[in-house]
Amino acid sequence: MNIKKFLSIKIHKSMIQSGIPSKYNVILRPCKKKIFGNYQINGIISAAIHLKMNPNDLAKKVVKNLKLNNILSKITISQTGYINFFLKKKWLSNQINLLMISKKLGLTENIIFKNIVVDYSSPNIAKEMHVGHLRSTIIGDSMVRILSFVGHNVIKSNHIGDWGTQFGMLIAFLKLKNKKIDFLLSDIEKLYKQAQKKYVKDINFTKLAKYYVVKLQQKDSSCLKIWKKIVNITMNYNYQLYNKLNIKLTHRDTMGESKYHDMIPNIIKDLKKKGIAVNNNGTIMIPIKGIQNKKGKLMAIIIQKQDGAYLYATIDIACIKYRYDIFKADRIIYYVDSRQNQYLNQIFQIVRNAKYVPNNLQLEHHMFGMILNKNNKPFKTREGTNIKLNYLIDESIIRAKNIILKKNPLIKTKILEDLSKKIGIGAIKYADLSKNRINNYIFSWEKMLSLNGNTSLYIQYAYVRAISLLKKANINLNNFLNLEISFISSYEFDLAISFLDFEEIIFKIVNKGIPHLLCNWLYKITVLFSSFYENCNILNIKDIKLKISRLKIVFLTSLFLKQGLYLLGIDVIKKI
Ligand code: ARG
């Protein structure tokens, strides 16, 4: 249940009954001071001003109409018209018992089912993935999990860069040096770097590279052969990395730039016919209204070069059309860094102008900031090159291993391997996901692997405590599903009431693509659980009713922590 929504709907009804126009929404907030209540309604004052009434009188009227005797207790009204109330323990107990049997941890909202394409990770071929791909991969993966969890049909789309100029350079270079490819990805990357250098210096080579891009895009068989090999080598490497990172992408989700190639000639023809694209001395471009460059000239997006080659933008236009035509997408979300925001918005505008998608199709760029080092500069190696993702993951696993060994020097090797992977990878992911994606963030090993604070390890550790309590208790809670929960302290009450915020958080994330809200919520649950654990006796109590009721809260905590971490792409651990 979404407790705020549930209460708000009921309160809104009584506001209308009290003569308040329906446009005045309920503003429901948790009370800042616990002694006043669990929640506060503070939308009454502005309505009172509008109705030229005394806010206290109006609030009294609303309270009279509330009729929530089974749910609320101790309602108080402040002189200025705030309404504070507590929730009845009995009602909360019922909700908690319902959670015990709920299939989806209390999610009840009926969604409007959608086909949602999520464009994420999308590395470029012929290069190893580096830190720059981390955010798109991790945030995209978490969003795929969350959108699927609420019941949408999610189409994962790994838009790999497999059709660009880099292949012209590589093919030209390989042909020139008469080299066969039977390499590792790291060798290809080296060759690519050499080719890039030559491309800038040597005009003849530039021409040759451009010639080969066009040849490849015309599907010349010898070019295609080399291309395929390079793509396979790169992607096989990437699939291993996804696997290690517990990212849901496989070869089935790889839909690279090359996939849309055959659609392009017709699209260009159509865009010209519609007057959206123009031919400027053999270059086909789409002028962008309202945007000028520094010299005051109108800006345009080029979709075909004079030599016939297509570009990144041409492919993105075709790709959106494909996603609508074939996947019947209702919503397409891009997890791409913020530097491409203007570009993507222009592409969205173009496909809308061309009527390739209906007006109600949602096109969203969920952009994100950069990862920085301690000096606020882009997080790179000492030599100034990009940090390889593979290195980063391994480093995190090693650091996690050292932490575990300090706590438990005699741990068995196999368990150590497994734990350090779960902790190390969880740390990298959580550090990223727990930040508002719009902002840059500073990468810090010390912070992300800390046992205290807003980290995955803190949450994973709480999970260990919860399940070991349940194991020690060894009681089948299913036999006590109807037994009322006794809330004797605020420790258990505060934790239990927070469970009812889960649905609200999940749907905010579904709408806006901001998984850091889930991290914040999990952190809150963990903090509340820790104080409950430290302050309340759970196993050594004689009162069996109290024991069962506390164990139910522990059990639900473990479920929420596990599910919450799963939705972030992080595994739980069973011991440490
Ligand atoms: N390969 C691109 C890059 O590394 C990202 C692709 C994002 N998706 C897209 N449809 N343009 O910058």
Coordinates of C-alpha atoms in Angstrom, one line a residue, residues 180-464:
K180 CA 44.8 -10.4 -39.9
I181 CA 42.6 -10.0 -36.8
D182 CA 42.9 -12.7 -34.3
F183 CA 43.5 -10.6 -31.3
L184 CA 42.3 -9.8 -27.9
L185 CA 40.2 -6.7 -27.4
S186 CA 43.2 -4.9 -25.9
D187 CA 45.2 -5.5 -29.1
I188 CA 42.3 -4.1 -31.2
E189 CA 42.2 -1.1 -28.9
K190 CA 45.9 -0.5 -29.5
L191 CA 45.5 -0.8 -33.2
Y192 CA 42.6 1.6 -33.1
K193 CA 44.6 4.2 -31.2
Q194 CA 47.4 3.9 -33.8
A195 CA 44.8 4.3 -36.6
Q196 CA 43.3 7.3 -34.9
K197 CA 46.7 9.0 -34.8
K198 CA 47.3 8.3 -38.5
Y199 CA 43.8 9.6 -39.3
V200 CA 44.6 13.0 -37.9
K201 CA 48.1 13.3 -39.4
D202 CA 47.9 11.6 -42.8
I203 CA 45.3 13.0 -45.3
N204 CA 45.6 10.0 -47.6
F205 CA 44.8 7.7 -44.7
T206 CA 41.9 9.9 -43.7
K207 CA 40.5 9.5 -47.2
L208 CA 41.1 5.7 -47.1
A209 CA 39.3 5.4 -43.8
K210 CA 36.3 7.4 -45.0
Y211 CA 36.3 5.2 -48.1
Y212 CA 36.1 2.1 -46.0
V213 CA 33.3 3.5 -43.8
V214 CA 31.2 3.9 -46.9
K215 CA 32.2 0.5 -48.2
L216 CA 31.2 -1.1 -44.9
Q217 CA 27.9 0.7 -44.8
Q218 CA 27.4 -0.5 -48.4
K219 CA 27.9 -4.0 -47.0
D220 CA 31.1 -4.9 -48.9
S221 CA 31.7 -8.5 -47.9
S222 CA 35.4 -8.2 -47.0
C223 CA 34.7 -5.2 -44.8
L224 CA 31.7 -6.9 -43.2
K225 CA 33.9 -9.9 -42.3
I226 CA 36.5 -7.8 -40.5
W227 CA 33.7 -5.8 -38.9
K228 CA 31.9 -8.9 -37.6
K229 CA 35.1 -10.2 -36.0
I230 CA 35.8 -7.0 -34.2
V231 CA 32.3 -6.7 -33.0
N232 CA 32.3 -10.3 -31.7
I233 CA 35.6 -9.9 -29.9
T234 CA 34.5 -6.7 -28.2
M235 CA 31.0 -7.9 -27.2
N236 CA 32.2 -11.3 -25.9
Y237 CA 34.5 -9.4 -23.6
N238 CA 31.6 -7.1 -22.6
Y239 CA 29.2 -10.0 -21.9
Q240 CA 31.7 -11.4 -19.5
L241 CA 31.9 -8.0 -17.8
Y242 CA 28.1 -7.8 -17.6
N243 CA 28.0 -11.2 -16.1
K244 CA 30.6 -10.3 -13.5
L245 CA 28.7 -7.1 -12.6
N246 CA 25.4 -9.0 -12.5
I247 CA 23.9 -6.8 -15.2
K248 CA 21.0 -8.3 -17.1
L249 CA 22.3 -7.6 -20.6
T250 CA 23.0 -10.5 -22.9
H251 CA 23.5 -10.9 -26.7
R252 CA 19.7 -10.9 -27.1
D253 CA 19.6 -7.3 -26.0
T254 CA 22.4 -6.1 -28.3
M255 CA 20.8 -3.9 -30.9
G256 CA 23.6 -1.8 -32.3
E257 CA 23.7 1.1 -34.6
S258 CA 24.1 -1.2 -37.6
K259 CA 20.7 -2.8 -37.1
Y260 CA 18.9 0.2 -38.4
H261 CA 20.9 0.7 -41.5
D262 CA 18.5 -0.7 -44.1
M263 CA 15.7 1.7 -43.0
I264 CA 17.8 4.8 -43.6
P265 CA 17.5 5.4 -47.4
N266 CA 13.7 5.5 -47.2
I267 CA 13.8 7.7 -44.1
I268 CA 16.1 10.2 -45.8
K269 CA 13.8 10.3 -48.8
D270 CA 10.8 10.8 -46.6
L271 CA 12.4 13.5 -44.5
K272 CA 13.2 15.4 -47.7
K273 CA 9.7 14.9 -49.1
K274 CA 8.3 16.3 -45.8
G275 CA 10.6 19.3 -46.1
I276 CA 12.3 18.4 -42.8
A277 CA 15.6 17.6 -44.4
V278 CA 17.4 19.6 -47.1
N279 CA 20.2 19.0 -49.5
N280 CA 23.0 21.4 -49.1
N281 CA 25.6 20.8 -51.8
G282 CA 25.2 17.1 -51.5
T283 CA 25.1 17.1 -47.7
I284 CA 21.7 16.2 -46.3
M285 CA 20.9 18.1 -43.2
I286 CA 18.0 19.0 -40.9
P287 CA 17.9 22.6 -39.8
I288 CA 17.1 23.0 -36.2
K289 CA 14.7 25.9 -35.6
G290 CA 15.5 28.3 -32.8
I291 CA 19.1 27.2 -32.3
Q292 CA 22.0 29.2 -33.7
N293 CA 25.7 28.6 -33.5
K294 CA 28.2 31.2 -32.1
K295 CA 28.3 33.0 -35.5
G296 CA 24.6 33.4 -35.5
K297 CA 24.2 30.8 -38.3
L298 CA 21.3 28.4 -38.1
M299 CA 22.3 25.0 -36.7
A300 CA 21.6 21.8 -38.5
I301 CA 22.0 18.1 -37.9
I302 CA 23.7 16.3 -40.7
I303 CA 22.2 13.0 -41.6
Q304 CA 24.2 12.1 -44.7
K305 CA 27.6 13.3 -45.7
Q306 CA 28.6 14.1 -49.3
D307 CA 30.3 10.7 -49.6
G308 CA 27.1 9.0 -48.7
A309 CA 28.0 8.0 -45.1
Y310 CA 25.3 8.1 -42.4
L311 CA 25.9 9.4 -39.0
Y312 CA 25.1 8.8 -35.3
A313 CA 22.0 11.0 -35.6
T314 CA 20.6 9.4 -38.7
I315 CA 20.7 6.1 -36.9
D316 CA 19.0 7.4 -33.8
I317 CA 16.2 8.8 -35.9
A318 CA 15.7 5.4 -37.6
C319 CA 16.1 3.6 -34.3
I320 CA 13.2 5.5 -32.6
K321 CA 11.0 4.7 -35.6
Y322 CA 12.0 1.0 -35.3
R323 CA 11.3 1.0 -31.6
Y324 CA 7.8 2.3 -32.2
D325 CA 7.0 0.2 -35.4
I326 CA 8.4 -3.1 -34.2
F327 CA 8.3 -3.0 -30.4
K328 CA 5.1 -0.8 -30.2
A329 CA 7.0 1.2 -27.6
D330 CA 4.9 3.5 -25.4
R331 CA 7.9 4.9 -23.7
I332 CA 11.6 5.1 -24.6
I333 CA 14.1 6.0 -21.9
Y334 CA 17.7 6.8 -22.6
Y335 CA 20.4 6.5 -20.0
V336 CA 23.0 8.6 -21.6
D337 CA 25.3 11.2 -20.0
S338 CA 24.1 14.8 -19.8
R339 CA 26.4 16.1 -22.6
Q340 CA 24.1 14.5 -25.1
N341 CA 21.0 16.2 -23.8
Q342 CA 20.6 18.9 -26.4
Y343 CA 21.4 16.3 -29.1
L344 CA 18.8 13.8 -27.9
N345 CA 16.1 16.5 -27.6
Q346 CA 16.7 17.5 -31.1
I347 CA 16.3 13.9 -32.3
F348 CA 13.1 13.7 -30.3
Q349 CA 11.8 16.8 -32.0
I350 CA 12.7 15.5 -35.5
V351 CA 10.9 12.2 -35.1
R352 CA 7.9 14.0 -33.7
N353 CA 7.9 16.5 -36.6
A354 CA 8.2 13.7 -39.1
K355 CA 5.3 11.9 -37.3
Y356 CA 7.3 8.7 -36.9
V357 CA 5.8 8.4 -33.4
P358 CA 2.4 9.3 -32.0
N359 CA 2.2 12.3 -29.7
N360 CA 1.6 10.2 -26.6
L361 CA 4.8 8.2 -27.0
Q362 CA 7.1 9.3 -24.1
L363 CA 10.6 10.0 -25.2
E364 CA 12.8 10.6 -22.2
H365 CA 16.5 11.3 -21.7
H366 CA 17.4 10.4 -18.1
M367 CA 20.7 12.1 -18.1
F368 CA 23.4 11.8 -15.5
G369 CA 26.5 13.6 -14.4
M370 CA 30.2 12.6 -14.3
I371 CA 32.2 10.6 -11.9
L372 CA 34.9 12.8 -10.4
N373 CA 38.1 12.2 -8.4
K374 CA 38.9 13.8 -5.0
N375 CA 40.1 16.9 -6.7
N376 CA 36.8 17.4 -8.5
K377 CA 38.4 16.4 -11.8
P378 CA 37.1 13.6 -14.1
F379 CA 38.0 10.3 -12.5
K380 CA 40.9 9.0 -14.7
T381 CA 44.2 7.1 -14.4
R382 CA 47.3 9.0 -13.3
E383 CA 48.3 9.1 -17.0
G384 CA 45.0 10.8 -17.8
T385 CA 43.5 7.8 -19.6
N386 CA 40.0 6.4 -18.9
I387 CA 39.9 3.8 -16.1
K388 CA 38.9 0.4 -17.4
L389 CA 35.7 -1.0 -15.9
N390 CA 37.3 -4.4 -15.5
Y391 CA 40.1 -3.0 -13.4
L392 CA 37.6 -1.0 -11.3
I393 CA 35.6 -4.1 -10.5
D394 CA 38.6 -6.2 -9.6
E395 CA 40.0 -3.5 -7.4
S396 CA 36.7 -3.3 -5.5
I397 CA 36.6 -7.0 -5.0
I398 CA 40.1 -7.0 -3.6
R399 CA 39.3 -4.2 -1.2
A400 CA 36.2 -6.1 -0.1
K401 CA 38.3 -9.2 0.5
N402 CA 40.6 -7.3 2.8
I403 CA 37.7 -5.9 4.8
I404 CA 36.2 -9.4 5.2
L405 CA 39.6 -10.9 6.2
K406 CA 40.1 -8.3 8.9
K407 CA 36.7 -9.3 10.4
N408 CA 37.1 -13.0 9.8
P409 CA 40.7 -14.1 9.2
L410 CA 39.8 -17.8 9.2
I411 CA 37.1 -17.6 6.6
K412 CA 37.0 -20.4 4.0
T413 CA 38.4 -19.4 0.6
K414 CA 35.3 -20.3 -1.4
I415 CA 33.1 -18.3 0.9
L416 CA 35.5 -15.4 0.8
E417 CA 35.5 -15.3 -3.0
D418 CA 31.7 -15.3 -3.1
L419 CA 31.3 -12.7 -0.4
S420 CA 34.0 -10.3 -1.7
K421 CA 32.3 -10.3 -5.1
K422 CA 28.9 -9.5 -3.7
I423 CA 30.3 -6.8 -1.4
G424 CA 32.7 -5.3 -3.9
I425 CA 30.3 -5.1 -6.7
G426 CA 27.5 -4.0 -4.4
A427 CA 29.7 -1.1 -3.2
I428 CA 30.4 0.2 -6.7
K429 CA 26.8 0.0 -7.7
Y430 CA 25.3 1.4 -4.6
A431 CA 27.8 4.4 -4.5
D432 CA 26.5 5.3 -7.9
L433 CA 22.8 4.6 -7.5
S434 CA 22.5 6.4 -4.2
K435 CA 23.4 9.7 -5.7
N436 CA 20.9 11.8 -7.5
R437 CA 21.9 10.9 -11.1
I438 CA 21.6 14.5 -12.4
N439 CA 24.7 15.5 -10.4
N440 CA 28.4 14.7 -10.7
Y441 CA 29.8 12.6 -7.8
I442 CA 33.1 12.0 -6.2
F443 CA 34.4 8.4 -6.3
S444 CA 35.7 7.3 -3.0
W445 CA 36.8 3.7 -2.1
E446 CA 36.8 4.5 1.6
K447 CA 33.2 5.8 1.7
M448 CA 31.7 3.2 -0.6
L449 CA 33.1 0.2 1.4
S450 CA 32.3 1.6 4.8
L451 CA 30.4 -0.6 7.2
N452 CA 28.5 2.4 8.5
G453 CA 26.6 5.1 6.7
N454 CA 24.6 5.0 3.5
T455 CA 26.5 2.1 1.8
S456 CA 25.5 -1.3 0.4
L457 CA 27.6 -3.1 3.0
Y458 CA 25.7 -1.5 5.8
I459 CA 22.5 -2.8 4.3
Q460 CA 23.9 -6.2 3.4
Y461 CA 25.1 -6.5 7.0
A462 CA 21.7 -5.6 8.4
Y463 CA 20.3 -8.4 6.2
V464 CA 22.7 -10.9 7.7

